[in-house]
mmCIF file of C-alpha atoms and ligand atoms in Angstrom:
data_model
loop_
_atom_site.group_PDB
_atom_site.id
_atom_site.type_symbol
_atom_site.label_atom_id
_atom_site.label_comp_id
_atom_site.label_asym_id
_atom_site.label_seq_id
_atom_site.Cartn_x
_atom_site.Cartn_y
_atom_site.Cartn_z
ATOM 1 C CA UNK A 1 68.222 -53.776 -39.804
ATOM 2 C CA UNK A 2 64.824 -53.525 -38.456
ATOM 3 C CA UNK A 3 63.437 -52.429 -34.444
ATOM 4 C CA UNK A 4 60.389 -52.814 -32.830
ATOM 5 C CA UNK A 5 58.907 -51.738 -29.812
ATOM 6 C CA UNK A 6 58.109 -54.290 -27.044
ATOM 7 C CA UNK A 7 56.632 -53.971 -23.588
ATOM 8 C CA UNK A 8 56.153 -56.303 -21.269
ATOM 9 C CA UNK A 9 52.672 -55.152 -19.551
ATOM 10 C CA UNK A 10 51.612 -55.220 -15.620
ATOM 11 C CA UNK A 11 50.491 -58.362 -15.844
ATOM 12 C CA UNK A 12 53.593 -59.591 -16.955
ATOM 13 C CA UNK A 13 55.767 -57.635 -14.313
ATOM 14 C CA UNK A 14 53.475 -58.780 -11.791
ATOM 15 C CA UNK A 15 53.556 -62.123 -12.681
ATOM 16 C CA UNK A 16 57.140 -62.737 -13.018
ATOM 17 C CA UNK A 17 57.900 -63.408 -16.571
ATOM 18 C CA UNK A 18 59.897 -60.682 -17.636
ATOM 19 C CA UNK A 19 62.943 -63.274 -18.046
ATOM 20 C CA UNK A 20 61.127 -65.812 -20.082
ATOM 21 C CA UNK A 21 59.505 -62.664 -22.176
ATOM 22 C CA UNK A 22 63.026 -61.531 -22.867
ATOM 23 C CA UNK A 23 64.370 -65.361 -23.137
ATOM 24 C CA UNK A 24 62.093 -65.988 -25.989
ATOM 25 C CA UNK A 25 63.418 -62.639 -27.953
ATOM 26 C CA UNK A 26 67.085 -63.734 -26.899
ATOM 27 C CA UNK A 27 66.658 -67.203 -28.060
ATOM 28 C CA UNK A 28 64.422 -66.291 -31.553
ATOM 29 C CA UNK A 29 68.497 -63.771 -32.045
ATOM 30 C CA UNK A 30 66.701 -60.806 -31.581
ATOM 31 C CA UNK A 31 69.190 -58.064 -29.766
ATOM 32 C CA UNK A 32 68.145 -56.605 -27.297
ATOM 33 C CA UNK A 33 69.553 -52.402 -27.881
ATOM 34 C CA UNK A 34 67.248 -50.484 -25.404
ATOM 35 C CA UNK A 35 65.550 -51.647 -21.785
ATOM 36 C CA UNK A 36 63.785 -49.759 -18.800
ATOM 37 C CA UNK A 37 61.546 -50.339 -16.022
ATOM 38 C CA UNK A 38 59.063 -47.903 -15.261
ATOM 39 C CA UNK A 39 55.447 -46.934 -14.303
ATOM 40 C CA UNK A 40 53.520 -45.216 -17.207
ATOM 41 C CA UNK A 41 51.695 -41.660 -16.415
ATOM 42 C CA UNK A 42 48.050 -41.244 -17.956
ATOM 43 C CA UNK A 43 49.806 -38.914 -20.545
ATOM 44 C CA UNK A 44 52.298 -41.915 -21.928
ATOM 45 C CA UNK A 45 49.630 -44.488 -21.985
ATOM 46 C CA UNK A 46 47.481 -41.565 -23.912
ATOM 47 C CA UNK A 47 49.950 -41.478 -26.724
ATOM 48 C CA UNK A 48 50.856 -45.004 -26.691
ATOM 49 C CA UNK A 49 47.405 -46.227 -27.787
ATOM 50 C CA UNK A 50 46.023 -42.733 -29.209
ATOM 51 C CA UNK A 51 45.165 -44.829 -32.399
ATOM 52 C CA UNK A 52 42.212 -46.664 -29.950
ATOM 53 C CA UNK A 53 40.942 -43.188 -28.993
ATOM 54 C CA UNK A 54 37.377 -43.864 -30.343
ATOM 55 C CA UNK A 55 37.613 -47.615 -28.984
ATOM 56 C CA UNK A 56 34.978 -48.480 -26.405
ATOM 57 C CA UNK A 57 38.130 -50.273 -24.479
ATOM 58 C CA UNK A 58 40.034 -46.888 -24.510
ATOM 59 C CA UNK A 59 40.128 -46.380 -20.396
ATOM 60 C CA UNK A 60 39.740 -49.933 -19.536
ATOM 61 C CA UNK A 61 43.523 -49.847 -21.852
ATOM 62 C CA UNK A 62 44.648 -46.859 -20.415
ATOM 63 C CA UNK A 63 44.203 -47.595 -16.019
ATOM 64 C CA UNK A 64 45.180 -51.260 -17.009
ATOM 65 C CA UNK A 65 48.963 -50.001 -18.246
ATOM 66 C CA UNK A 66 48.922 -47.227 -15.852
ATOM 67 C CA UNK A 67 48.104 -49.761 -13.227
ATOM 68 C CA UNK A 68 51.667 -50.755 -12.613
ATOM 69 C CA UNK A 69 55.354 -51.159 -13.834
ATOM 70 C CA UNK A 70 55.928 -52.496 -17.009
ATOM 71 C CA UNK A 71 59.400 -52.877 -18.885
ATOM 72 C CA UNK A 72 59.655 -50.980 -22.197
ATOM 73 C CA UNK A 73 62.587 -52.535 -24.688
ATOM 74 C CA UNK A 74 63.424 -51.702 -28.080
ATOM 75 C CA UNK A 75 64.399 -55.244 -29.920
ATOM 76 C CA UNK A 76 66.692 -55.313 -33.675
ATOM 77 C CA UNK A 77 67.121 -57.846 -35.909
ATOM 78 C CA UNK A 78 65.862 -58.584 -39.582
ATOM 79 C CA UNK A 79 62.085 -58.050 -39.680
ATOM 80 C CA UNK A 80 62.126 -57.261 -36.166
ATOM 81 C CA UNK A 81 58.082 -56.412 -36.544
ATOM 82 C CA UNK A 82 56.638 -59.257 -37.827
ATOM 83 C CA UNK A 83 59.300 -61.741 -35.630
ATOM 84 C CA UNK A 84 58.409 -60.430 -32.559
ATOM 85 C CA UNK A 85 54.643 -60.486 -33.186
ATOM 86 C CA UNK A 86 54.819 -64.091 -34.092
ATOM 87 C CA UNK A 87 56.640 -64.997 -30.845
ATOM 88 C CA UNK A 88 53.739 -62.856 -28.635
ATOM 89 C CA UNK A 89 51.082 -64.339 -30.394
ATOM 90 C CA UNK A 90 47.293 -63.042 -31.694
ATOM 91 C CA UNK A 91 46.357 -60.249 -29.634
ATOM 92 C CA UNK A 92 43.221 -62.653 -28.142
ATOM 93 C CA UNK A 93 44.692 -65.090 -25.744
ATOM 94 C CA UNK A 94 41.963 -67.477 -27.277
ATOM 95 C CA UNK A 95 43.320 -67.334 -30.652
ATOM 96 C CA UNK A 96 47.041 -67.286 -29.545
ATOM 97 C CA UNK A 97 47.927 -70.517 -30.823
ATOM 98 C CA UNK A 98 50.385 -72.874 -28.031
ATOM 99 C CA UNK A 99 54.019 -71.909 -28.379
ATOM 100 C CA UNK A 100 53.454 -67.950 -28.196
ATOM 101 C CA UNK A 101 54.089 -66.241 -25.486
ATOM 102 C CA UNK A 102 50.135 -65.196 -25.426
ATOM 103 C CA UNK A 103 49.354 -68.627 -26.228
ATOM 104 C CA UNK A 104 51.269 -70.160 -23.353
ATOM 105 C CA UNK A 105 50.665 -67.291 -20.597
ATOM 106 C CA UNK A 106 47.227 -65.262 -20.974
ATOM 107 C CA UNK A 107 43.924 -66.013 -21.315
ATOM 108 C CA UNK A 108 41.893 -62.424 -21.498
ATOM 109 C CA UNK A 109 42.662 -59.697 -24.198
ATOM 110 C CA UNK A 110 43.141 -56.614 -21.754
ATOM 111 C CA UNK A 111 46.019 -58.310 -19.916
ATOM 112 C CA UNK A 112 47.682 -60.268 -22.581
ATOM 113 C CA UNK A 113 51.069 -59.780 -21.205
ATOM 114 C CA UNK A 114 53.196 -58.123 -23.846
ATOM 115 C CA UNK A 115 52.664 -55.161 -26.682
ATOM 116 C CA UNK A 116 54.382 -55.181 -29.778
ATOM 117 C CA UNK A 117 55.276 -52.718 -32.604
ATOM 118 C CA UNK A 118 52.123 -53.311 -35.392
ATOM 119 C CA UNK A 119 54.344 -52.296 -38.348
ATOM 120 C CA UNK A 120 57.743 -50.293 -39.010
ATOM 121 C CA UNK A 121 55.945 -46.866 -38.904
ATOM 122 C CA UNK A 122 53.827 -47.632 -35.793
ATOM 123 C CA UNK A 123 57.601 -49.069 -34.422
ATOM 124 C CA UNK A 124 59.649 -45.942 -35.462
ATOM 125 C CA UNK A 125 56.889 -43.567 -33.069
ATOM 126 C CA UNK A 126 56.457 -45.911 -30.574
ATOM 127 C CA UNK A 127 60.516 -45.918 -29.447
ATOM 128 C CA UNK A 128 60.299 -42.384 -30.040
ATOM 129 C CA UNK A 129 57.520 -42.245 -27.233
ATOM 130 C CA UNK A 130 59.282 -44.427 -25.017
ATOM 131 C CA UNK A 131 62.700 -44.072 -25.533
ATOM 132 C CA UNK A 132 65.563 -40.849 -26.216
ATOM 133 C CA UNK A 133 68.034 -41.512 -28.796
ATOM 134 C CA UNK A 134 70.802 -41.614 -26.499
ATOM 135 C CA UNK A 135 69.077 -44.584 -23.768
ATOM 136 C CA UNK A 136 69.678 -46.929 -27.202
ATOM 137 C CA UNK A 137 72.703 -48.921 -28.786
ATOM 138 C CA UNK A 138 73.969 -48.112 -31.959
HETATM 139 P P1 LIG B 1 48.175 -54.316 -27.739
HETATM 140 O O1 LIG B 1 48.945 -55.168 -28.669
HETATM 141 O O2 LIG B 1 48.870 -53.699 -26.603
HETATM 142 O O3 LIG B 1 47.453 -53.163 -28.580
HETATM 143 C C1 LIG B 1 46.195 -52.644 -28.260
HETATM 144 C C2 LIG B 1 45.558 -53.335 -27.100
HETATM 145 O O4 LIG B 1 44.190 -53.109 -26.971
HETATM 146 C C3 LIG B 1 45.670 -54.829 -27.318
HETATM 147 O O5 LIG B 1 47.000 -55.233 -27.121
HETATM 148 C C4 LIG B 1 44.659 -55.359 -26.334
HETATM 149 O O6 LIG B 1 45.228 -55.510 -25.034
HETATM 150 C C5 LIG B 1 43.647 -54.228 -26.317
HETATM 151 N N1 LIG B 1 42.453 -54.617 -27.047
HETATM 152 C C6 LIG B 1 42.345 -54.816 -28.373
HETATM 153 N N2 LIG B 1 41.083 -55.146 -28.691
HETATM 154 C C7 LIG B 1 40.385 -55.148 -27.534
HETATM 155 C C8 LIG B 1 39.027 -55.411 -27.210
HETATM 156 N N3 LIG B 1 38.144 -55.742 -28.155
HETATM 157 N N4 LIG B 1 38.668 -55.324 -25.925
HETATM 158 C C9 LIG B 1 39.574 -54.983 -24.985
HETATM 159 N N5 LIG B 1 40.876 -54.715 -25.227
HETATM 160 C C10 LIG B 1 41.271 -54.797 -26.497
#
């Protein structure tokens, strides 16, 4: 059985769609095995997206996600990865196609709502970031 990491960003706290985020994954029967609310330090956000370093977008990423709450989940089910990323959509709003979540909600690429898990590997150090062993279902 397969988990991802999910989180819904500050524009989606702010915005009030942390239920139909979490609907969508409920409904797809995705289960849900780790959830928290909390406000990432410059340090989290660092790690989280230390792959886009080098990117010019780097800060702009970094004060956007430290910028505010956001709700960090871990989500299992078979091909957890590639499910999830289907339901969020393309990472630009403009080519998230109607039905996704990124398709339905956002329109710029900074705050396009939700993150999720790019493959297995990327998945496996991204709940290690985010979550301890013990804040997860079995
Ligand atoms: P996410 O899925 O969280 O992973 C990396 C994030 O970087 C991505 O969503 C976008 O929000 C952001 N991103 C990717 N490409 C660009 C870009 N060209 N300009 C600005 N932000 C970007």
């Amino acid at each position: 059985m397969e988990r991802t990491f999910i989180m819904v960003k500050p524009d989606g706290v702010e915005r009030r769609l942390v239920g139909e985020i979490v609907r969508r994954f409920e409904q797809k029967g995705l289960r849900l095995v780790g959830m928290k609310l909390l406000w990432p330090d410059r340090e989290l956000a660092e790690n989280h997206y230390a792959v886009h370093r080098e990117r010019p977008f780097f800060q702009d990423l970094v004060n956007f996600i430290t910028g505010g709450p956001v709700v960090a989940m871990v989500w299992e089910g078979p091909n957890a990865v590639r499910l999830t990323r289907a339901l969020i959509g393309a990472t630009n709003p403009l080519d998230a196609a109607p039905g996704t979540i990124r398709g339905d909600f956002a329109t710029e690429i900074t705050t396009n709502l939700v993150h999720g898990s790019d493959s297995v590997e990327t998945a496996e150090k991204e709940i290690a970031l985010w979550f301890r062993p013990e804040e997860l279902l079995r």
